[in-house]
Amino acid sequence: MSGASAKSMLRSPFILIVGTVLTWFIAAFLVWPNLNVLLATFFPDGSFSGRAAEKLFSSQRAMKSLGNSFLLAVALSVTVNVVGIFIVLVTHYFKIRGSRILFLGYASTFIYGGIVLAAGYKFIYGDKGIVTALLLKVFPGMDAAWFSGFFAVLVVMTFATTTNHMLFVANALKGVDYQTIEAAKNLGASDWTILRKVVLPMLKPTLFAVTILSFLTGLGALSAPQVLGGRDFQTITPMILTFTNSPTSRDLAALLAVILGVATILMLAVMTRLEKGGTYYSVSKVSSALQKQQITNPAANAAVHVIAYLLFAVYSLPVLLIVLYSFADGAAIQTGQLSPGSLTLDNYTRVLTQEAGLRPFIISVIYSALAAVIAVGGLLFVARLLQKYRNWVSSLFEYLLHIPWILPSALLALGLIISYDHPNPLVGGAVLTGTTVILLIAFVTVKIPFTLRMLKASFASVNSSLEEAAAIMGAKTLYVFRRVLLPLVLPAAAAIAALNFNSMLDDYDTAIFLAHPLVQPLGLVIKANTDGAEGVEGVANTFVYTVLLMVITGLTMYLVYGRSSRRGAKGKRARALPAATAPAAGPSLTEVTGTKEPSAPLR
Amino acid sequence: MRKLQTLMAAAVAVTLLAGCGAGTATPAASGEPSSTSTVPSGETLVVYTNSNGEGRGEWWTAEAAKAGFKIEVVGAGGADATNKLIAEKNNPIADVAFGLNNMYFAQIKAAGALEPFEPAWAGEVDTAVGDTGDGKAYWPLVKQAILLGYNADKFSADAAPKDWTDLWTKDEFKSRYERVTGLGTATAQLVFAGILSRYKDDSGDLGISAEGWKQVEQYFRNGSPAVAKTDLFARIASGEVDMGQMPSSIIAEREKSFKVNAETVIPAVGVPLAVEQIALVKGTKKKAEAGKFIDWFGSADVQAAFAKQFNSMPVNKTAAAQANPDVVKFFSTVKQQDIDWGFVQENMGSWVEKIELEYMQ
């Protein structure tokens, strides 16, 4: 099924419709605006100059920062996987005491990030931090500024970016057929062998997808290096942002962005190739829900418990301190001196009684929700088709859909402005600048690559025999999609939508260029109140907004994910998780295909 | 059933946005022809500004409302506002822009996004600090001095540096001053405008002599890099550094918040002044109303009230008489550095690029 040719694809009317819409969307909003902005950048007077490359390659600082970004990207791809897989196993696979509480701690990265997260870690491990003060009492001779440079940046970013593991890898783990584990046990495999040879291979599609995301996060690192990198470990993103904002140096920004973009695409190609090398799934037809495993070796068990709780402390301390500091005045936040008497509600009063009030919050919630739903809803079909049909046409589409990963969002926004500030036939002769739609378009496009990757991965982990069975029984393509596939990927789709929603709530880079003057989202208000930024109120406001956003995003995650995981928990008790997530497909299908023996993971 | 609900929810959300967009967009679009009187018509004006932080935006929109103007503020940093105005020049959304300094407005004017005009208060301001080119397109409002400040509890006036160049030539100041980690801000660019224009040399790289570039190199080599989200005053308070760049308007407030006693250096060559300006956006559909707003906003009364509220230094001579006496006294004693702004505007982009690529560490 995976080898369907381009010709056979064109025979299905469903594919033709999706394909036409997709072609138009890619041409109008991914290719044309970005081509425009790149042409304007690299061919300012109609002729190309090699100036940008020459300048960049002769700059020691640019090369070093670029190197640092790559180093961080590669290192993060490893460390995030190590920590991410560990916390997923601890919360979802092994029997660990208090795993629900551990989950809450590890899940704190769902709800916050960016500069405030880096600041939170600095409150703890920085030269005036709590842990540093304790360490200094034990080792008086140590360097108070121990937590800086590459090491500090890597540590903070590792712990900050395990969100995708907690959501998607955990979700894929829930889909692992317990019978394969039991079979391996019966054959005498140890805990470690089962994990390595049975469980992890089945998570491969999802692990590949989240690895690409970790790589990308490392390449685009901004706030952690700024706060903790010190003199020796600065990354390339601040330089890209400075040059993007300077019209005469924009070609340098675009070139740097293209270099990072090409690296991302290469990474994507490598991962796609590895993925082709073998998608592992169970062919058992009566799969049963995963049961948590007891670690049999007592020493290993104790060690895993200790590490799990240490990580819990690492994850939850910064959040607690950020909430605490949001009640302190800006001077206390910046000097790190906190006294219980100085905590007041002043910051919250100031932020919440502004004239703009709640309006920006509502606008951002509507925009983010719409963009999240449109991106996920639209790409559900596309991801399915790209996963099912693998030929040159689908690869081309797939790579084109990753264009938003290549350029920084400010350039994407500029591209949309210069392409649609006049009547353009691509959008039916409409002018889009100055309307409320253009920001929505930008939000949707920016979220396409992430959404596509994660959706594709979740389709890949769906057992294809369910679909085949439905087709044999005469179900039409759309019916199979609606009644069989959709229910299976819905938990992942909901999680993706929630993450998309959260990430757009405080967007500034896109909104500053595209927002309608009367419908300004939250990011602009936050910027106005936190900028200049280093001011006293500004920093305090940053913390207040972070906490307020934590409340919104926490609520979103609870609504989307907390409730579904509770449903999952109920299902687990009934020992029928797959049936619970695929109510429509369950009973009838097992009847038809349930005659085969359960077997070990296969290619 | 569940998917039906999902569909319904999506439909409701789409309708909401459509409603939201249409409903709120209408007042902006409905531009009634305005009369020629000085009375505002009450049309909504879209104003881009970087002068909306720390309560300023709320203060002046409230004042404008009292005077009969309906304003929508779009706040953006100087560089963002500049890029936005230039990008939107074919189909402008803003009617008025203000708060950006002369360097930014010179860029916007060069891109052809400003409409030349003359405000009613043109005679009350010193045009030398405004648009010095032909067809004046931006007019000065507020002066800001870009200063080198130091911790007065650590250094007496005699022991303190006398000029920026002392920071890297005298050992006692090395590593004791904060240096910038990016040239994206107007303040940082003005500091370098002040340093580099002393070394103007037509045969040098980008119009600056080798000696001038050596100063820049030394500045970065010997300074303590700024820390993101940590104010210079916070670092002074904790003893990490003792001095660094500060715009005049923030000093009093920061001294109080961080309990720091700061003094400023006035070099023999003087200090660079940043002058915030106001301009009419080319292609605005509400030119008459925008003109009335500018006439009102730049008038002596409004500028004086603004100055009192935020301790700023108005360019408007009548308003200056009513500003905070301490501020006025400071600006009367401070010597303005003689900077060739045409030369600076022409080269600043390339300077920033060179510094970012070659000298910053």
Short mmCIF file of C-alpha atoms in Angstrom, two decimals, chain B:
data_model
loop_
_atom_site.label_atom_id
_atom_site.label_comp_id
_atom_site.label_asym_id
_atom_site.label_seq_id
_atom_site.Cartn_x
_atom_site.Cartn_y
_atom_site.Cartn_z
CA MET B 1 -22.11 12.02 17.52
CA ARG B 2 -18.86 13.39 18.79
CA LYS B 3 -17.72 14.49 15.35
CA LEU B 4 -20.98 16.31 14.84
CA GLN B 5 -20.24 18.26 17.98
CA THR B 6 -16.76 19.00 16.74
CA LEU B 7 -18.15 20.24 13.45
CA MET B 8 -20.65 22.40 15.26
CA ALA B 9 -17.94 23.85 17.48
CA ALA B 10 -15.80 24.64 14.45
CA ALA B 11 -18.74 26.28 12.68
CA VAL B 12 -19.51 28.40 15.72
CA ALA B 13 -15.88 29.46 16.01
CA VAL B 14 -15.69 30.44 12.34
CA THR B 15 -18.85 32.48 12.67
CA LEU B 16 -17.38 34.16 15.74
CA LEU B 17 -14.29 35.28 13.88
CA ALA B 18 -16.30 36.45 10.91
CA GLY B 19 -18.52 38.40 13.27
CA CYS B 20 -15.55 39.71 15.20
CA GLY B 21 -13.75 40.82 12.05
CA ALA B 22 -16.71 42.37 10.32
CA GLY B 23 -18.15 44.00 13.40
CA THR B 24 -14.99 45.66 14.56
CA ALA B 25 -13.57 46.47 11.17
CA THR B 26 -16.48 48.64 10.14
CA PRO B 27 -15.75 51.74 12.25
CA ALA B 28 -12.22 51.92 10.84
CA ALA B 29 -13.41 51.66 7.28
CA SER B 30 -16.26 54.14 7.47
CA GLY B 31 -14.48 57.39 6.79
CA GLU B 32 -16.88 60.27 6.47
CA PRO B 33 -15.55 63.29 4.64
CA SER B 34 -14.27 65.61 7.32
CA SER B 35 -14.82 69.32 7.47
CA THR B 36 -12.01 71.83 7.28
CA SER B 37 -12.50 73.18 10.79
CA THR B 38 -10.13 72.37 13.65
CA VAL B 39 -12.86 70.44 15.44
CA PRO B 40 -12.18 66.69 15.39
CA SER B 41 -14.74 64.67 13.46
CA GLY B 42 -14.40 61.67 15.73
CA GLU B 43 -13.20 59.32 12.99
CA THR B 44 -11.00 56.57 14.36
CA LEU B 45 -7.33 57.27 13.75
CA VAL B 46 -4.79 54.48 13.77
CA VAL B 47 -1.59 55.66 15.42
CA TYR B 48 1.67 53.71 15.41
CA THR B 49 3.98 54.55 18.25
CA ASN B 50 6.72 53.23 20.46
CA SER B 51 5.74 55.79 23.08
CA ASN B 52 2.97 53.78 24.70
CA GLY B 53 4.77 51.92 27.48
CA GLU B 54 4.75 52.68 31.20
CA GLY B 55 1.29 54.21 31.12
CA ARG B 56 2.04 56.77 28.41
CA GLY B 57 -0.31 55.26 25.82
CA GLU B 58 -3.22 55.27 28.23
CA TRP B 59 -2.52 58.79 29.36
CA TRP B 60 -2.47 60.39 25.94
CA THR B 61 -5.35 58.39 24.43
CA ALA B 62 -7.48 59.52 27.38
CA GLU B 63 -6.38 63.13 26.81
CA ALA B 64 -7.09 62.76 23.09
CA ALA B 65 -10.56 61.39 23.84
CA LYS B 66 -11.26 64.48 25.96
CA ALA B 67 -10.29 66.62 22.99
CA GLY B 68 -12.67 64.63 20.75
CA PHE B 69 -10.21 62.30 18.99
CA LYS B 70 -10.84 58.60 18.70
CA ILE B 71 -7.53 56.78 18.66
CA GLU B 72 -6.47 53.18 18.16
CA VAL B 73 -2.89 52.78 19.33
CA VAL B 74 -0.67 50.16 17.75
CA GLY B 75 2.36 49.89 19.98
CA ALA B 76 5.62 48.62 18.50
CA GLY B 77 9.31 49.09 19.19
CA GLY B 78 11.16 51.64 17.06
CA ALA B 79 12.60 49.10 14.62
CA ASP B 80 9.34 47.13 14.34
CA ALA B 81 7.26 50.23 13.75
CA THR B 82 9.74 51.38 11.10
CA ASN B 83 9.63 48.06 9.25
CA LYS B 84 5.86 47.90 9.51
CA LEU B 85 5.36 51.39 8.09
CA ILE B 86 7.73 50.67 5.21
CA ALA B 87 6.16 47.26 4.47
CA GLU B 88 2.67 48.72 4.42
CA LYS B 89 3.44 51.69 2.21
CA ASN B 90 1.36 50.41 -0.73
CA ASN B 91 -1.76 50.08 1.38
CA PRO B 92 -1.20 51.99 4.60
CA ILE B 93 -3.12 51.09 7.72
CA ALA B 94 -1.75 53.79 10.01
CA ASP B 95 -2.72 57.45 9.80
CA VAL B 96 -0.12 58.93 12.14
CA ALA B 97 3.17 57.70 13.57
CA PHE B 98 5.08 59.24 16.44
CA GLY B 99 7.67 58.58 19.10
CA LEU B 100 10.32 57.16 16.77
CA ASN B 101 13.56 59.10 16.67
CA ASN B 102 14.97 61.02 13.74
CA MET B 103 17.07 58.07 12.52
CA TYR B 104 14.04 55.81 12.14
CA PHE B 105 11.90 58.49 10.51
CA ALA B 106 14.69 59.27 8.06
CA GLN B 107 14.54 55.61 6.93
CA ILE B 108 10.76 55.68 6.59
CA LYS B 109 10.89 58.93 4.65
CA ALA B 110 13.55 57.54 2.34
CA ALA B 111 11.28 54.56 1.62
CA GLY B 112 8.55 56.99 0.54
CA ALA B 113 6.04 56.17 3.27
CA LEU B 114 5.60 59.68 4.73
CA GLU B 115 3.56 62.65 3.55
CA PRO B 116 5.26 66.06 3.89
CA PHE B 117 3.22 68.50 5.98
CA GLU B 118 3.53 71.47 8.28
CA PRO B 119 1.89 71.42 11.69
CA ALA B 120 0.26 74.47 13.27
CA TRP B 121 3.05 74.55 15.87
CA ALA B 122 5.91 74.54 13.33
CA GLY B 123 7.05 77.94 14.56
CA GLU B 124 7.39 76.79 18.17
CA VAL B 125 10.00 74.10 17.59
CA ASP B 126 13.65 74.08 16.63
CA THR B 127 13.58 72.60 13.12
CA ALA B 128 17.28 71.74 13.35
CA VAL B 129 16.39 68.68 15.47
CA GLY B 130 13.63 67.62 13.06
CA ASP B 131 13.63 66.73 9.37
CA THR B 132 16.51 68.71 7.91
CA GLY B 133 15.84 67.56 4.33
CA ASP B 134 13.53 68.94 1.65
CA GLY B 135 9.77 68.63 2.06
CA LYS B 136 9.72 68.26 5.82
CA ALA B 137 7.90 65.05 6.68
CA TYR B 138 8.55 64.65 10.42
CA TRP B 139 8.52 67.15 13.23
CA PRO B 140 10.24 67.03 16.64
CA LEU B 141 8.37 66.44 19.91
CA VAL B 142 10.59 65.24 22.75
CA LYS B 143 14.32 65.31 23.46
CA GLN B 144 16.14 62.47 25.08
CA ALA B 145 19.84 62.45 26.01
CA ILE B 146 21.81 59.23 25.67
CA LEU B 147 24.17 59.20 28.62
CA LEU B 148 26.95 57.27 30.27
CA GLY B 149 25.90 56.82 33.89
CA TYR B 150 27.84 55.45 36.86
CA ASN B 151 27.31 54.39 40.46
CA ALA B 152 27.98 57.57 42.43
CA ASP B 153 28.37 55.60 45.68
CA LYS B 154 31.47 53.92 44.24
CA PHE B 155 33.01 56.70 42.22
CA SER B 156 33.36 60.37 43.04
CA ALA B 157 32.93 62.81 40.19
CA ASP B 158 36.73 63.10 39.99
CA ALA B 159 37.34 59.36 39.93
CA ALA B 160 34.53 58.68 37.46
CA PRO B 161 35.21 58.34 33.71
CA LYS B 162 35.18 61.57 31.75
CA ASP B 163 34.16 60.05 28.44
CA TRP B 164 33.12 56.76 26.85
CA THR B 165 36.66 56.13 25.64
CA ASP B 166 37.93 56.08 29.24
CA LEU B 167 36.00 52.87 29.81
CA TRP B 168 38.39 50.75 27.78
CA THR B 169 41.57 52.81 27.99
CA LYS B 170 41.75 53.08 31.79
CA ASP B 171 42.28 49.87 33.73
CA GLU B 172 40.05 50.83 36.66
CA PHE B 173 36.95 50.81 34.44
CA LYS B 174 37.70 47.69 32.42
CA SER B 175 35.10 44.96 33.09
CA ARG B 176 33.25 47.42 35.32
CA TYR B 177 31.01 48.77 32.58
CA GLU B 178 28.10 47.02 30.90
CA ARG B 179 28.35 46.66 27.15
CA VAL B 180 25.48 45.79 24.85
CA THR B 181 24.97 42.32 23.37
CA GLY B 182 22.97 43.51 20.39
CA LEU B 183 22.56 46.70 18.38
CA GLY B 184 18.84 46.34 17.82
CA THR B 185 17.86 49.16 20.18
CA ALA B 186 17.81 52.85 19.37
CA THR B 187 19.79 53.68 22.50
CA ALA B 188 22.68 51.39 21.57
CA GLN B 189 22.73 52.73 18.02
CA LEU B 190 22.89 56.30 19.31
CA VAL B 191 25.80 55.48 21.63
CA PHE B 192 27.73 54.21 18.62
CA ALA B 193 26.64 57.18 16.52
CA GLY B 194 28.20 59.33 19.25
CA ILE B 195 31.44 57.37 19.35
CA LEU B 196 31.92 56.69 15.63
CA SER B 197 31.11 60.17 14.33
CA ARG B 198 34.20 61.43 16.16
CA TYR B 199 36.30 59.28 13.82
CA LYS B 200 34.77 60.30 10.51
CA ASP B 201 37.22 59.55 7.73
CA ASP B 202 36.09 59.41 4.12
CA SER B 203 38.87 57.01 3.20
CA GLY B 204 38.14 54.68 6.11
CA ASP B 205 35.89 51.63 6.05
CA LEU B 206 32.24 52.81 5.97
CA GLY B 207 33.43 56.37 6.50
CA ILE B 208 35.19 55.64 9.81
CA SER B 209 38.94 55.62 10.44
CA ALA B 210 40.81 52.52 11.62
CA GLU B 211 41.26 54.25 14.97
CA GLY B 212 37.47 54.55 15.28
CA TRP B 213 36.93 50.85 14.64
CA LYS B 214 39.62 50.08 17.20
CA GLN B 215 37.52 51.92 19.80
CA VAL B 216 34.57 49.70 18.98
CA GLU B 217 36.72 46.60 19.26
CA GLN B 218 38.02 47.70 22.66
CA TYR B 219 34.49 48.56 23.84
CA PHE B 220 33.37 44.98 23.27
CA ARG B 221 36.59 43.37 24.48
CA ASN B 222 36.61 45.09 27.87
CA GLY B 223 32.95 45.39 28.79
CA SER B 224 30.78 43.08 30.82
CA PRO B 225 28.04 41.74 28.50
CA ALA B 226 24.48 42.82 29.32
CA VAL B 227 22.24 40.10 30.69
CA ALA B 228 18.82 39.54 29.13
CA LYS B 229 15.92 40.71 31.28
CA THR B 230 18.27 42.11 33.90
CA ASP B 231 18.35 45.87 34.01
CA LEU B 232 21.66 47.73 34.16
CA PHE B 233 20.49 49.26 37.45
CA ALA B 234 19.86 45.81 38.91
CA ARG B 235 23.41 44.86 38.01
CA ILE B 236 24.76 48.08 39.49
CA ALA B 237 22.76 47.43 42.66
CA SER B 238 24.25 43.96 43.02
CA GLY B 239 27.77 45.22 42.34
CA GLU B 240 28.30 43.26 39.12
CA VAL B 241 29.06 46.42 37.16
CA ASP B 242 29.30 50.13 37.98
CA MET B 243 28.38 51.95 34.78
CA GLY B 244 26.73 51.80 31.39
CA GLN B 245 24.47 53.53 28.86
CA MET B 246 21.23 55.11 30.05
CA PRO B 247 18.64 57.29 28.31
CA SER B 248 17.97 60.40 30.40
CA SER B 249 14.25 59.79 30.88
CA ILE B 250 14.55 56.54 32.81
CA ILE B 251 17.26 57.44 35.32
CA ALA B 252 15.14 59.00 38.09
CA GLU B 253 12.64 56.14 38.17
CA ARG B 254 15.28 53.38 38.11
CA GLU B 255 17.36 55.04 40.83
CA LYS B 256 14.35 54.85 43.10
CA SER B 257 13.35 51.29 42.23
CA PHE B 258 16.79 49.77 42.61
CA LYS B 259 18.04 52.14 45.33
CA VAL B 260 20.99 53.19 43.24
CA ASN B 261 22.57 56.61 43.24
CA ALA B 262 23.55 57.30 39.63
CA GLU B 263 25.46 60.24 38.18
CA THR B 264 26.03 60.92 34.51
CA VAL B 265 29.10 61.83 32.51
CA ILE B 266 29.08 64.78 30.13
CA PRO B 267 32.05 64.30 27.80
CA ALA B 268 33.82 67.33 26.41
CA VAL B 269 32.39 66.59 22.95
CA GLY B 270 28.87 66.57 24.39
CA VAL B 271 26.19 63.84 24.42
CA PRO B 272 24.06 62.50 21.56
CA LEU B 273 20.44 63.62 21.64
CA ALA B 274 17.65 61.40 20.36
CA VAL B 275 14.67 63.42 19.27
CA GLU B 276 11.27 61.76 19.07
CA GLN B 277 9.20 62.94 16.12
CA ILE B 278 5.68 62.87 14.70
CA ALA B 279 4.67 62.25 11.08
CA LEU B 280 1.72 61.87 8.74
CA VAL B 281 1.53 58.53 6.93
CA LYS B 282 1.44 58.81 3.15
CA GLY B 283 -1.80 57.51 1.64
CA THR B 284 -3.92 57.89 4.78
CA LYS B 285 -7.61 58.20 3.98
CA LYS B 286 -8.13 60.51 6.96
CA LYS B 287 -5.57 63.16 6.22
CA ALA B 288 -7.65 66.06 7.56
CA GLU B 289 -8.42 64.35 10.87
CA ALA B 290 -4.81 63.14 11.20
CA GLY B 291 -3.59 66.69 10.63
CA LYS B 292 -5.88 67.97 13.38
CA PHE B 293 -4.59 65.31 15.73
CA ILE B 294 -0.98 66.27 15.04
CA ASP B 295 -1.79 69.96 15.54
CA TRP B 296 -3.38 69.10 18.87
CA PHE B 297 -0.76 66.61 20.07
CA GLY B 298 2.26 68.79 19.31
CA SER B 299 0.68 71.93 20.75
CA ALA B 300 2.34 73.60 23.70
CA ASP B 301 -0.44 72.69 26.15
CA VAL B 302 -0.47 68.98 25.38
CA GLN B 303 3.31 68.70 25.24
CA ALA B 304 3.65 70.55 28.52
CA ALA B 305 1.13 68.27 30.22
CA PHE B 306 2.89 65.21 28.80
CA ALA B 307 6.25 66.51 30.00
CA LYS B 308 4.91 67.11 33.51
CA GLN B 309 3.41 63.66 33.66
CA PHE B 310 6.44 61.74 32.39
CA ASN B 311 9.42 64.02 33.14
CA SER B 312 10.22 64.38 29.47
CA MET B 313 11.90 67.33 27.76
CA PRO B 314 9.63 68.89 25.11
CA VAL B 315 11.13 70.45 22.01
CA ASN B 316 8.23 72.92 21.85
CA LYS B 317 9.67 76.07 23.41
CA THR B 318 6.44 77.21 25.06
CA ALA B 319 5.90 73.74 26.53
CA ALA B 320 9.49 73.58 27.80
CA ALA B 321 8.80 76.55 30.03
CA GLN B 322 6.21 74.48 31.89
CA ALA B 323 8.14 71.19 32.09
CA ASN B 324 9.72 69.75 35.24
CA PRO B 325 12.36 72.38 36.24
CA ASP B 326 14.99 69.73 37.07
CA VAL B 327 14.66 68.26 33.60
CA VAL B 328 14.79 71.66 31.95
CA LYS B 329 17.84 72.59 34.01
CA PHE B 330 19.61 69.39 33.05
CA PHE B 331 18.98 69.95 29.35
CA SER B 332 20.11 73.55 29.58
CA THR B 333 23.47 72.48 31.04
CA VAL B 334 24.02 69.40 28.91
CA LYS B 335 26.11 69.99 25.85
CA GLN B 336 24.69 68.49 22.69
CA GLN B 337 27.22 66.53 20.65
CA ASP B 338 27.56 67.85 17.14
CA ILE B 339 26.62 64.86 15.03
CA ASP B 340 26.24 64.85 11.26
CA TRP B 341 22.90 63.04 11.20
CA GLY B 342 22.80 62.74 7.43
CA PHE B 343 26.10 60.85 7.58
CA VAL B 344 24.89 58.68 10.48
CA GLN B 345 21.55 57.83 8.86
CA GLU B 346 23.26 56.87 5.65
CA ASN B 347 25.68 54.50 7.36
CA MET B 348 23.99 53.20 10.51
CA GLY B 349 22.70 50.03 8.84
CA SER B 350 26.17 49.07 7.62
CA TRP B 351 27.78 50.02 10.93
CA VAL B 352 25.40 47.83 12.86
CA GLU B 353 26.09 44.99 10.47
CA LYS B 354 29.87 45.38 10.72
CA ILE B 355 29.79 45.63 14.50
CA GLU B 356 27.51 42.62 14.88
CA LEU B 357 29.67 40.53 12.55
CA GLU B 358 33.17 41.59 13.42
CA TYR B 359 33.38 43.14 16.85
CA MET B 360 30.69 41.80 19.07
CA GLN B 361 31.77 38.80 21.07
#
